[in-house]
Amino acid sequence: MTPASNPGGKSAGRLILREVLLVSVTGLAVALLGNQLSPRGLSLTRNYFPSTAAAPALVRAVAVTTTNQSAAEKLAVEVKSAGLQLASRAQIGAWFADPRRLAGKIIFVDARNETDYFKGHIPGAWLFDPYQPEKYFPTVVPACQNAEEIVVYCHGGDCDDSLSAATLLKQVGIPGDKLHVYGGGMGEWQTTAQPVETGPQNSGQIKPVVP
Amino acid sequence: MGSVKVLHPAEFLKIIRQYDLVHQATVLDALAAWLPWFEIACGCFLLAGVAVRGAALVSLVLLIPFSAAVLHRALAIKSLLAISFCAVKFDCGCGSGEEYICRKLLENGILIALSAGLLAHGGRQSA
């Protein structure tokens, strides 16, 4: 359209193409450099969704629908196919009350990001954001090696970051038979009036339990 | 908008995965890692008034398929929830959080029109 409306149509077209090239090359350079230098940059060689799972359910927090049931069923299948264990709410409650938890033999691993973790997590849980695994491996892996049972959770619902985190831990040598994915996640934990710790791990800032 | 995604690339990665259009991990990672920075660079060109028509054309090339993908997903959600089209609300990965689809498409339509306008007339001074 522009070349036609311009007396020097061809040269205008060439100018636009040169500009496109300039913008594209600069944009790509900025993108490469920006991602490389950003502390939150993504690695291009990692599969952040290592499970066999396809994309999560279409609708996320759009409305409360019947997708919750299917999300739970889907997670159960994916957990099993990844060689991991699925933990029920009752099992989680029992492990949380188990004295072995205080000795580090039963640990909880929070697979959400730092912001969500600081807002509230299962008391004593380890933070392990599966999108920045290198940052957390040095602390979380030894804790997992020392533990007999590991519970990995995220938000719950159609969130599958717990599955990704558990799969990553399995890939670095943590046996799958002690990695339990808690599908209900933080959402279920809070709605069943369980204690929530805010701030860093073992901060002692426990939100009161609301029955 | 790009700046929001630059600050939270993992969230952006999760959102674009929900479109279920790209299945290769490397491509998905590259899109989530690079696209926000690329958008910022493109926006800087437009704001600075440098290579305006080129930047406008690149914006168009990005905006049109993005809008089509957003529309496609909105139609799928509409069908899934059996609600009216304009009641569909979701986070499209556009950097503005959850938004009603009609508003989002209107915004994109305006951006496409502006980019087209810049492409047609934006380079007169520099040319």
Tab-separated table of C-alpha atoms in Angstrom:
chain	number	residue	atom	x	y	z
A	1	MET	CA	0.000	0.000	0.000
A	2	THR	CA	2.772	2.419	0.943
A	3	PRO	CA	4.819	1.941	-2.175
A	4	ALA	CA	1.771	2.613	-4.296
A	5	SER	CA	1.039	5.894	-2.537
A	6	ASN	CA	4.627	7.001	-2.698
A	7	PRO	CA	6.260	8.268	-5.893
A	8	GLY	CA	9.437	6.455	-4.988
A	9	GLY	CA	7.514	3.269	-4.204
A	10	LYS	CA	10.356	0.835	-4.683
A	11	SER	CA	12.816	2.801	-2.611
A	12	ALA	CA	10.199	3.299	0.114
A	13	GLY	CA	9.593	-0.443	0.131
A	14	ARG	CA	13.304	-1.089	0.411
A	15	LEU	CA	13.550	1.447	3.227
A	16	ILE	CA	10.775	-0.305	5.137
A	17	LEU	CA	12.465	-3.654	4.640
A	18	ARG	CA	15.738	-2.207	5.924
A	19	GLU	CA	13.878	-0.847	8.938
A	20	VAL	CA	12.226	-4.214	9.530
A	21	LEU	CA	15.639	-5.818	9.437
A	22	LEU	CA	17.046	-3.253	11.862
A	23	VAL	CA	14.143	-3.679	14.283
A	24	SER	CA	14.226	-7.475	14.031
A	25	VAL	CA	17.971	-7.825	14.515
A	26	THR	CA	18.029	-5.311	17.368
A	27	GLY	CA	14.984	-6.923	18.954
A	28	LEU	CA	16.546	-10.346	18.747
A	29	ALA	CA	19.820	-9.077	20.208
A	30	VAL	CA	17.956	-7.386	23.065
A	31	ALA	CA	15.978	-10.589	23.628
A	32	LEU	CA	19.055	-12.812	23.729
A	33	LEU	CA	20.966	-10.456	25.982
A	34	GLY	CA	18.015	-9.613	28.205
A	35	ASN	CA	17.141	-13.222	28.857
A	36	GLN	CA	20.785	-14.105	29.410
A	37	LEU	CA	21.387	-11.330	31.923
A	38	SER	CA	18.064	-11.477	33.737
A	39	PRO	CA	18.164	-13.385	37.026
A	40	ARG	CA	14.728	-14.703	36.092
A	41	GLY	CA	15.736	-15.634	32.564
A	42	LEU	CA	14.641	-18.976	31.163
A	43	SER	CA	16.975	-21.711	30.003
A	44	LEU	CA	16.338	-22.676	26.400
A	45	THR	CA	17.655	-26.182	26.815
A	46	ARG	CA	15.332	-27.244	29.596
A	47	ASN	CA	11.931	-28.825	29.359
A	48	TYR	CA	10.086	-27.000	32.133
A	49	PHE	CA	7.227	-29.450	31.823
A	50	PRO	CA	9.079	-32.745	31.992
A	51	SER	CA	6.012	-34.857	32.675
A	52	THR	CA	4.119	-36.381	29.801
A	53	ALA	CA	1.350	-33.935	30.495
A	54	ALA	CA	-0.218	-31.906	27.735
A	55	ALA	CA	-1.203	-28.326	28.413
A	56	PRO	CA	-3.339	-27.838	31.510
A	57	ALA	CA	-7.075	-27.369	31.307
A	58	LEU	CA	-8.198	-24.565	29.052
A	59	VAL	CA	-9.927	-22.635	31.726
A	60	ARG	CA	-7.921	-21.400	34.653
A	61	ALA	CA	-9.706	-19.405	37.300
A	62	VAL	CA	-12.232	-18.208	34.766
A	63	ALA	CA	-15.115	-19.714	36.629
A	64	VAL	CA	-15.716	-22.557	38.982
A	65	THR	CA	-16.575	-25.399	36.694
A	66	THR	CA	-16.557	-29.132	36.639
A	67	THR	CA	-12.951	-29.122	35.437
A	68	ASN	CA	-11.699	-29.658	39.026
A	69	GLN	CA	-12.623	-33.320	38.939
A	70	SER	CA	-11.043	-33.921	35.570
A	71	ALA	CA	-7.903	-31.997	36.604
A	72	ALA	CA	-7.502	-34.273	39.640
A	73	GLU	CA	-8.024	-37.396	37.559
A	74	LYS	CA	-5.602	-36.164	34.936
A	75	LEU	CA	-2.972	-35.399	37.565
A	76	ALA	CA	-3.341	-38.878	39.049
A	77	VAL	CA	-2.623	-40.465	35.669
A	78	GLU	CA	0.350	-38.184	35.022
A	79	VAL	CA	1.828	-38.765	38.487
A	80	LYS	CA	1.607	-42.502	38.003
A	81	SER	CA	3.120	-42.422	34.530
A	82	ALA	CA	5.997	-40.264	35.824
A	83	GLY	CA	6.827	-42.940	38.406
A	84	LEU	CA	5.752	-40.759	41.323
A	85	GLN	CA	3.203	-41.182	44.099
A	86	LEU	CA	-0.054	-39.331	44.609
A	87	ALA	CA	-0.843	-38.237	48.163
A	88	SER	CA	-4.342	-37.860	49.530
A	89	ARG	CA	-5.464	-35.111	51.884
A	90	ALA	CA	-5.731	-37.639	54.759
A	91	GLN	CA	-2.192	-38.867	54.150
A	92	ILE	CA	-0.874	-35.308	54.117
A	93	GLY	CA	-2.610	-34.547	57.407
A	94	ALA	CA	-1.101	-37.643	59.005
A	95	TRP	CA	2.384	-36.801	57.763
A	96	PHE	CA	2.080	-33.216	58.925
A	97	ALA	CA	1.251	-34.459	62.438
A	98	ASP	CA	3.976	-37.123	62.357
A	99	PRO	CA	6.937	-36.333	64.691
A	100	ARG	CA	9.296	-37.445	61.898
A	101	ARG	CA	8.440	-34.176	60.133
A	102	LEU	CA	10.222	-32.179	62.829
A	103	ALA	CA	13.296	-34.407	62.381
A	104	GLY	CA	13.341	-33.703	58.643
A	105	LYS	CA	12.351	-37.257	57.738
A	106	ILE	CA	9.082	-36.077	56.255
A	107	ILE	CA	9.419	-32.867	54.293
A	108	PHE	CA	7.096	-30.631	52.346
A	109	VAL	CA	8.304	-28.979	49.145
A	110	ASP	CA	6.472	-25.909	47.852
A	111	ALA	CA	6.648	-25.736	44.049
A	112	ARG	CA	5.244	-22.237	43.696
A	113	ASN	CA	7.185	-19.018	43.178
A	114	GLU	CA	8.850	-17.045	45.941
A	115	THR	CA	6.099	-14.421	46.129
A	116	ASP	CA	3.353	-16.971	46.687
A	117	TYR	CA	5.536	-18.914	49.098
A	118	PHE	CA	6.157	-15.864	51.265
A	119	LYS	CA	2.442	-15.087	51.357
A	120	GLY	CA	1.818	-18.447	52.978
A	121	HIS	CA	3.016	-22.027	52.824
A	122	ILE	CA	2.716	-25.263	54.755
A	123	PRO	CA	4.795	-24.694	57.918
A	124	GLY	CA	8.401	-25.764	57.442
A	125	ALA	CA	8.021	-26.374	53.692
A	126	TRP	CA	11.040	-25.955	51.441
A	127	LEU	CA	10.733	-23.536	48.544
A	128	PHE	CA	11.512	-25.121	45.183
A	129	ASP	CA	10.429	-23.099	42.173
A	130	PRO	CA	10.723	-25.548	39.237
A	131	TYR	CA	11.366	-22.631	36.865
A	132	GLN	CA	14.578	-21.739	38.717
A	133	PRO	CA	15.771	-25.175	39.822
A	134	GLU	CA	19.492	-24.348	40.007
A	135	LYS	CA	18.743	-21.715	42.625
A	136	TYR	CA	17.079	-24.242	44.924
A	137	PHE	CA	18.811	-27.547	44.203
A	138	PRO	CA	21.700	-26.894	46.650
A	139	THR	CA	19.325	-26.638	49.605
A	140	VAL	CA	16.392	-28.814	48.571
A	141	VAL	CA	18.254	-31.858	47.222
A	142	PRO	CA	20.174	-32.600	50.468
A	143	ALA	CA	16.924	-32.195	52.422
A	144	CYS	CA	15.230	-34.649	50.058
A	145	GLN	CA	18.122	-37.113	50.295
A	146	ASN	CA	17.771	-37.072	54.070
A	147	ALA	CA	13.988	-37.497	54.005
A	148	GLU	CA	11.961	-40.692	53.967
A	149	GLU	CA	8.837	-39.082	52.526
A	150	ILE	CA	8.671	-35.945	50.387
A	151	VAL	CA	5.421	-34.135	49.700
A	152	VAL	CA	5.466	-31.761	46.740
A	153	TYR	CA	2.621	-29.322	46.245
A	154	CYS	CA	1.678	-26.173	44.338
A	155	HIS	CA	-1.581	-24.207	44.144
A	156	GLY	CA	-3.824	-27.207	43.527
A	157	GLY	CA	-6.591	-27.382	40.937
A	158	ASP	CA	-5.098	-27.560	37.451
A	159	CYS	CA	-1.642	-26.457	38.660
A	160	ASP	CA	0.933	-29.016	37.584
A	161	ASP	CA	4.069	-27.316	38.898
A	162	SER	CA	4.176	-29.863	41.730
A	163	LEU	CA	4.428	-32.589	39.120
A	164	SER	CA	7.190	-30.691	37.300
A	165	ALA	CA	9.087	-30.133	40.560
A	166	ALA	CA	8.768	-33.766	41.629
A	167	THR	CA	9.906	-34.919	38.192
A	168	LEU	CA	12.954	-32.634	38.394
A	169	LEU	CA	13.816	-34.025	41.827
A	170	LYS	CA	13.489	-37.545	40.476
A	171	GLN	CA	15.793	-36.632	37.600
A	172	VAL	CA	18.521	-35.592	40.050
A	173	GLY	CA	18.327	-38.922	41.827
A	174	ILE	CA	15.597	-38.703	44.449
A	175	PRO	CA	13.715	-42.023	44.353
A	176	GLY	CA	10.234	-41.738	42.885
A	177	ASP	CA	8.715	-43.962	45.554
A	178	LYS	CA	9.270	-41.318	48.211
A	179	LEU	CA	8.137	-38.386	46.087
A	180	HIS	CA	4.454	-37.717	46.728
A	181	VAL	CA	2.509	-35.150	44.737
A	182	TYR	CA	-0.235	-33.475	46.753
A	183	GLY	CA	-2.776	-32.555	44.080
A	184	GLY	CA	-5.050	-30.567	46.399
A	185	GLY	CA	-2.160	-28.199	46.969
A	186	MET	CA	-2.166	-24.992	48.926
A	187	GLY	CA	-5.754	-24.273	47.935
A	188	GLU	CA	-7.083	-27.398	49.619
A	189	TRP	CA	-4.693	-27.012	52.539
A	190	GLN	CA	-6.079	-23.595	53.340
A	191	THR	CA	-9.726	-24.459	52.830
A	192	THR	CA	-9.396	-27.334	55.278
A	193	ALA	CA	-8.256	-24.920	58.001
A	194	GLN	CA	-4.664	-26.038	58.306
A	195	PRO	CA	-1.891	-23.833	59.725
A	196	VAL	CA	-0.083	-21.599	57.273
A	197	GLU	CA	3.356	-20.109	57.768
A	198	THR	CA	4.156	-16.743	56.188
A	199	GLY	CA	7.573	-15.352	55.291
A	200	PRO	CA	10.674	-17.520	55.004
A	201	GLN	CA	10.955	-21.170	56.013
A	202	ASN	CA	10.546	-21.731	59.774
A	203	SER	CA	9.817	-18.044	60.316
A	204	GLY	CA	7.472	-18.996	63.124
A	205	GLN	CA	4.861	-16.609	61.720
A	206	ILE	CA	1.882	-18.909	61.741
A	207	LYS	CA	-1.476	-17.640	60.585
A	208	PRO	CA	-4.220	-18.620	62.988
A	209	VAL	CA	-6.269	-21.612	61.910
A	210	VAL	CA	-9.767	-20.561	60.914
A	211	PRO	CA	-12.163	-23.481	61.301
B	1	MET	CA	3.128	-4.982	28.678
B	2	GLY	CA	6.404	-6.588	27.683
B	3	SER	CA	7.972	-5.379	30.920
B	4	VAL	CA	5.476	-7.352	33.023
B	5	LYS	CA	6.335	-10.515	31.111
B	6	VAL	CA	10.055	-9.822	31.370
B	7	LEU	CA	9.692	-9.731	35.153
B	8	HIS	CA	7.731	-12.981	35.249
B	9	PRO	CA	8.894	-15.147	32.340
B	10	ALA	CA	7.872	-18.389	34.056
B	11	GLU	CA	4.292	-17.161	34.384
B	12	PHE	CA	4.318	-16.149	30.724
B	13	LEU	CA	5.683	-19.567	29.794
B	14	LYS	CA	2.826	-21.282	31.635
B	15	ILE	CA	0.255	-19.081	29.915
B	16	ILE	CA	1.515	-19.596	26.380
B	17	ARG	CA	1.651	-23.323	27.066
B	18	GLN	CA	-2.074	-23.218	27.793
B	19	TYR	CA	-2.710	-22.177	24.198
B	20	ASP	CA	-1.588	-25.678	23.262
B	21	LEU	CA	-0.224	-24.406	19.944
B	22	VAL	CA	3.449	-25.175	20.513
B	23	HIS	CA	4.530	-28.542	21.837
B	24	GLN	CA	8.311	-28.439	21.490
B	25	ALA	CA	9.917	-27.423	24.775
B	26	THR	CA	12.727	-25.444	23.145
B	27	VAL	CA	10.352	-23.418	20.982
B	28	LEU	CA	8.090	-22.768	23.959
B	29	ASP	CA	11.052	-21.684	26.100
B	30	ALA	CA	12.398	-19.423	23.348
B	31	LEU	CA	9.010	-17.773	22.846
B	32	ALA	CA	8.590	-17.104	26.568
B	33	ALA	CA	12.180	-15.969	27.013
B	34	TRP	CA	12.566	-13.743	23.960
B	35	LEU	CA	9.174	-12.413	22.959
B	36	PRO	CA	8.751	-9.962	25.861
B	37	TRP	CA	12.195	-8.448	25.261
B	38	PHE	CA	11.516	-8.287	21.547
B	39	GLU	CA	8.239	-6.454	22.220
B	40	ILE	CA	10.041	-3.956	24.436
B	41	ALA	CA	12.660	-3.318	21.773
B	42	CYS	CA	9.947	-2.820	19.178
B	43	GLY	CA	8.084	-0.427	21.472
B	44	CYS	CA	11.279	1.556	22.070
B	45	PHE	CA	11.740	2.029	18.334
B	46	LEU	CA	8.186	3.332	18.039
B	47	LEU	CA	8.497	5.648	21.041
B	48	ALA	CA	11.848	6.974	19.897
B	49	GLY	CA	10.521	7.587	16.398
B	50	VAL	CA	13.323	5.540	14.850
B	51	ALA	CA	12.585	3.093	12.025
B	52	VAL	CA	8.910	3.747	12.698
B	53	ARG	CA	7.467	2.007	9.663
B	54	GLY	CA	9.658	-1.025	10.134
B	55	ALA	CA	8.685	-1.259	13.792
B	56	ALA	CA	5.025	-0.790	12.863
B	57	LEU	CA	5.236	-3.616	10.335
B	58	VAL	CA	6.919	-5.899	12.872
B	59	SER	CA	4.212	-4.990	15.407
B	60	LEU	CA	1.547	-5.893	12.858
B	61	VAL	CA	3.223	-9.193	12.122
B	62	LEU	CA	3.153	-9.947	15.861
B	63	LEU	CA	-0.274	-8.545	16.684
B	64	ILE	CA	-2.322	-10.280	14.009
B	65	PRO	CA	-1.405	-13.890	14.848
B	66	PHE	CA	-1.510	-13.109	18.584
B	67	SER	CA	-5.020	-11.744	18.257
B	68	ALA	CA	-6.042	-14.767	16.216
B	69	ALA	CA	-4.660	-17.101	18.895
B	70	VAL	CA	-6.450	-15.164	21.648
B	71	LEU	CA	-9.699	-15.313	19.670
B	72	HIS	CA	-9.272	-19.043	19.080
B	73	ARG	CA	-8.762	-19.708	22.767
B	74	ALA	CA	-11.656	-17.446	23.743
B	75	LEU	CA	-13.961	-19.393	21.425
B	76	ALA	CA	-12.804	-22.653	22.990
B	77	ILE	CA	-13.494	-21.302	26.486
B	78	LYS	CA	-16.875	-19.978	25.394
B	79	SER	CA	-17.797	-23.374	24.065
B	80	LEU	CA	-16.489	-25.146	27.180
B	81	LEU	CA	-18.321	-22.940	29.652
B	82	ALA	CA	-21.386	-22.285	27.478
B	83	ILE	CA	-21.301	-18.561	28.211
B	84	SER	CA	-21.640	-15.520	26.000
B	85	PHE	CA	-18.555	-14.515	24.085
B	86	CYS	CA	-18.026	-11.219	25.902
B	87	ALA	CA	-18.321	-12.959	29.295
B	88	VAL	CA	-15.178	-14.925	28.518
B	89	LYS	CA	-12.359	-13.719	30.742
B	90	PHE	CA	-8.863	-15.124	30.957
B	91	ASP	CA	-5.211	-14.191	31.159
B	92	CYS	CA	-4.128	-14.158	27.539
B	93	GLY	CA	-0.462	-13.602	28.372
B	94	CYS	CA	-0.697	-10.053	27.092
B	95	GLY	CA	0.789	-8.665	30.295
B	96	SER	CA	-2.408	-7.144	31.623
B	97	GLY	CA	-3.664	-10.090	33.665
B	98	GLU	CA	-7.173	-11.460	33.289
B	99	GLU	CA	-9.298	-9.479	30.906
B	100	TYR	CA	-12.655	-9.795	29.212
B	101	ILE	CA	-12.155	-10.971	25.670
B	102	CYS	CA	-14.203	-8.263	23.952
B	103	ARG	CA	-12.155	-5.557	25.636
B	104	LYS	CA	-8.926	-7.346	24.761
B	105	LEU	CA	-9.873	-7.750	21.128
B	106	LEU	CA	-10.916	-4.109	20.964
B	107	GLU	CA	-7.543	-3.077	22.383
B	108	ASN	CA	-5.737	-5.276	19.893
B	109	GLY	CA	-7.890	-3.913	17.075
B	110	ILE	CA	-6.886	-0.382	18.023
B	111	LEU	CA	-3.226	-1.373	18.197
B	112	ILE	CA	-3.447	-3.048	14.798
B	113	ALA	CA	-5.097	0.052	13.323
B	114	LEU	CA	-2.434	2.299	14.868
B	115	SER	CA	0.351	0.082	13.558
B	116	ALA	CA	-1.224	0.066	10.101
B	117	GLY	CA	-1.561	3.844	10.253
B	118	LEU	CA	2.076	4.228	11.227
B	119	LEU	CA	3.120	1.857	8.474
B	120	ALA	CA	1.237	3.935	5.926
B	121	HIS	CA	2.183	7.389	7.147
B	122	GLY	CA	4.726	7.116	9.929
B	123	GLY	CA	7.870	7.308	7.863
B	124	ARG	CA	7.155	10.387	5.801
B	125	GLN	CA	9.541	12.645	7.679
B	126	SER	CA	12.411	10.193	7.729
B	127	ALA	CA	11.820	9.078	4.154
